[in-house]
Short mmCIF file of C-alpha atoms in Angstrom, two decimals:
data_model
loop_
_atom_site.label_atom_id
_atom_site.label_comp_id
_atom_site.label_asym_id
_atom_site.label_seq_id
_atom_site.Cartn_x
_atom_site.Cartn_y
_atom_site.Cartn_z
CA MET A 1 -19.49 3.48 30.82
CA GLY A 2 -21.06 2.88 34.29
CA GLN A 3 -24.28 3.32 35.65
CA GLY A 4 -25.64 6.57 35.54
CA MET A 5 -23.94 7.72 32.59
CA ASN A 6 -27.59 7.89 31.04
CA GLY A 7 -28.60 11.20 32.41
CA GLU A 8 -29.74 14.34 31.44
CA ARG A 9 -26.69 16.42 32.93
CA ALA A 10 -23.34 15.77 34.91
CA GLY A 11 -21.41 18.89 35.52
CA GLY A 12 -22.55 19.63 31.87
CA ALA A 13 -21.41 16.05 30.36
CA PHE A 14 -24.61 15.27 29.52
CA VAL A 15 -27.35 16.91 27.51
CA ASN A 16 -31.16 15.31 27.03
CA GLY A 17 -29.55 11.80 27.74
CA ARG A 18 -26.62 12.00 25.71
CA PHE A 19 -23.10 12.82 25.86
CA ALA A 20 -22.58 16.69 24.64
CA MET A 21 -19.94 16.26 22.68
CA LEU A 22 -19.33 17.35 18.60
CA SER A 23 -20.61 20.55 17.50
CA CYS A 24 -20.04 22.32 13.82
CA SER A 25 -18.48 25.54 16.03
CA GLU A 26 -15.38 27.30 16.31
CA GLN A 27 -16.38 27.41 20.09
CA GLY A 28 -16.94 23.49 20.20
CA SER A 29 -13.31 22.43 21.61
CA GLN A 30 -13.75 25.52 24.12
CA ARG A 31 -17.34 24.05 25.09
CA ILE A 32 -16.17 20.57 24.98
CA GLY A 33 -13.10 22.10 27.52
CA MET A 34 -15.20 23.70 29.88
CA MET A 35 -17.97 20.87 30.11
CA LEU A 36 -15.10 18.18 30.96
CA THR A 37 -13.78 20.95 33.36
CA GLN A 38 -16.88 21.20 34.96
CA LEU A 39 -16.91 17.00 35.46
CA GLU A 40 -14.10 16.74 36.69
CA GLN A 41 -14.73 19.91 39.49
CA ARG A 42 -17.35 17.67 40.60
CA LEU A 43 -15.29 14.73 41.08
CA ASP A 44 -12.48 13.63 43.51
CA LEU A 45 -9.68 12.39 41.30
CA THR A 46 -7.08 10.06 42.13
CA GLU A 47 -3.81 10.24 40.39
CA ASP A 48 -4.04 7.57 38.43
CA GLN A 49 -7.96 9.13 37.43
CA GLN A 50 -6.40 12.39 36.66
CA ALA A 51 -4.07 10.71 33.83
CA LEU A 52 -6.79 9.04 32.68
CA PHE A 53 -8.74 11.99 32.69
CA ASP A 54 -5.83 14.17 31.28
CA THR A 55 -5.98 11.75 28.02
CA PHE A 56 -9.84 11.98 27.42
CA TYR A 57 -9.58 15.70 27.95
CA THR A 58 -7.41 15.74 24.63
CA SER A 59 -9.04 13.13 22.66
CA ALA A 60 -11.81 14.73 22.86
CA THR A 61 -10.74 18.26 21.81
CA ASP A 62 -8.76 17.04 19.37
CA ALA A 63 -11.56 15.20 17.79
CA GLN A 64 -13.76 18.40 18.25
CA ALA A 65 -11.04 19.68 16.15
CA SER A 66 -11.05 17.09 13.09
CA TYR A 67 -14.62 16.77 13.34
CA LEU A 68 -14.97 20.49 12.99
CA GLU A 69 -12.74 20.76 9.76
CA THR A 70 -14.55 18.43 7.41
CA CYS A 71 -18.23 20.00 9.26
CA GLN A 72 -17.35 23.18 8.01
CA THR A 73 -16.33 22.18 4.59
CA VAL A 74 -19.78 20.28 3.97
CA THR A 75 -21.45 23.03 5.84
CA ASP A 76 -19.57 25.34 2.99
CA LEU A 77 -20.52 23.28 0.20
CA THR A 78 -23.85 23.08 1.15
CA ALA A 79 -24.14 27.03 1.79
CA ALA A 80 -22.44 27.50 -1.93
CA ASP A 81 -24.96 24.97 -3.32
CA ASN A 82 -28.22 26.99 -1.49
CA ALA A 83 -27.11 30.65 -2.52
CA SER A 84 -26.88 30.15 -5.95
CA GLU A 85 -30.23 31.78 -7.40
CA THR A 86 -29.85 29.95 -10.86
CA THR A 87 -29.19 26.63 -9.74
CA VAL A 88 -31.36 24.00 -7.86
CA PRO A 89 -29.72 22.25 -4.80
CA ASN A 90 -28.87 18.79 -6.04
CA PRO A 91 -30.50 16.92 -3.36
CA ALA A 92 -28.49 13.45 -3.98
CA GLU A 93 -25.45 15.92 -3.24
CA LEU A 94 -27.03 17.34 -0.24
CA LEU A 95 -27.59 13.97 0.67
CA LYS A 96 -23.82 12.82 0.31
CA LEU A 97 -22.65 15.72 1.74
CA ARG A 98 -24.59 14.61 4.99
CA ALA A 99 -23.62 11.30 5.05
CA GLU A 100 -19.82 12.65 4.99
CA ASN A 101 -20.86 15.20 7.83
CA LEU A 102 -22.23 11.67 9.72
CA LYS A 103 -19.53 9.71 8.86
CA ALA A 104 -17.02 12.27 10.11
CA GLU A 105 -19.05 12.92 13.17
CA ALA A 106 -19.01 8.82 13.68
CA SER A 107 -15.06 9.22 13.15
CA ALA A 108 -14.50 11.73 15.76
CA LEU A 109 -16.47 9.72 18.23
CA ASP A 110 -15.06 6.70 17.56
CA SER A 111 -11.47 8.25 18.55
CA VAL A 112 -12.71 9.02 21.23
CA VAL A 113 -14.30 5.95 22.89
CA PRO A 114 -11.02 4.42 23.96
CA SER A 115 -10.39 7.08 26.43
CA ALA A 116 -13.52 7.60 27.69
CA THR A 117 -14.25 4.30 28.59
CA ALA A 118 -11.05 3.84 30.28
CA PHE A 119 -11.77 7.18 32.07
CA PHE A 120 -15.09 6.12 32.93
CA ASP A 121 -14.11 2.84 34.19
CA SER A 122 -11.86 4.17 36.63
CA LEU A 123 -14.48 6.11 38.62
CA THR A 124 -15.58 4.72 41.65
CA ALA A 125 -19.35 3.77 42.35
CA ASP A 126 -19.82 7.16 44.42
CA GLN A 127 -17.87 9.47 41.77
CA LEU A 128 -20.46 7.93 39.47
CA ALA A 129 -23.27 8.36 41.56
CA LEU A 130 -22.26 12.09 41.13
CA MET A 131 -23.19 11.71 37.18
CA VAL A 132 -26.51 10.81 38.20
CA PRO A 133 -29.07 13.98 37.76
CA GLN A 134 -30.57 15.58 40.38
CA GLN A 135 -34.68 14.36 40.73
CA GLN A 136 -35.73 17.96 40.82
CA PHE A 137 -39.34 17.00 41.50
CA ALA A 138 -38.80 13.64 43.36
CA ASN A 139 -41.55 14.25 46.06
CA ARG A 140 -44.65 15.65 43.94
#
């Protein structure tokens, strides 16, 4: 990725200095779609860049759907363990479920990296500059 990619936000694309992406929520795909649409609207994309963006968009929303499926399974299993009043949750099992969730998240993110790289690498310096967060208190 290019310069300025560690900003706090860029058209909704970054949160706390990292790419805001996956969530264990039914609205996750919608949020990603909105975030990427905001990003797209900030940039004046060429035809070639638009094609790369469209691939990135599809990859990101597909990754969210894949992650959600695994995340919800892990969440459901954890909730079932915690809901039982007669059974103390097994810490080792909870750790295993957490590891499975992290692996699913990493796998989903890995699936997006090629299309994200292709898209962000296609941006010009001026386009990348639009992604740098504005200094709110630059002259304080």
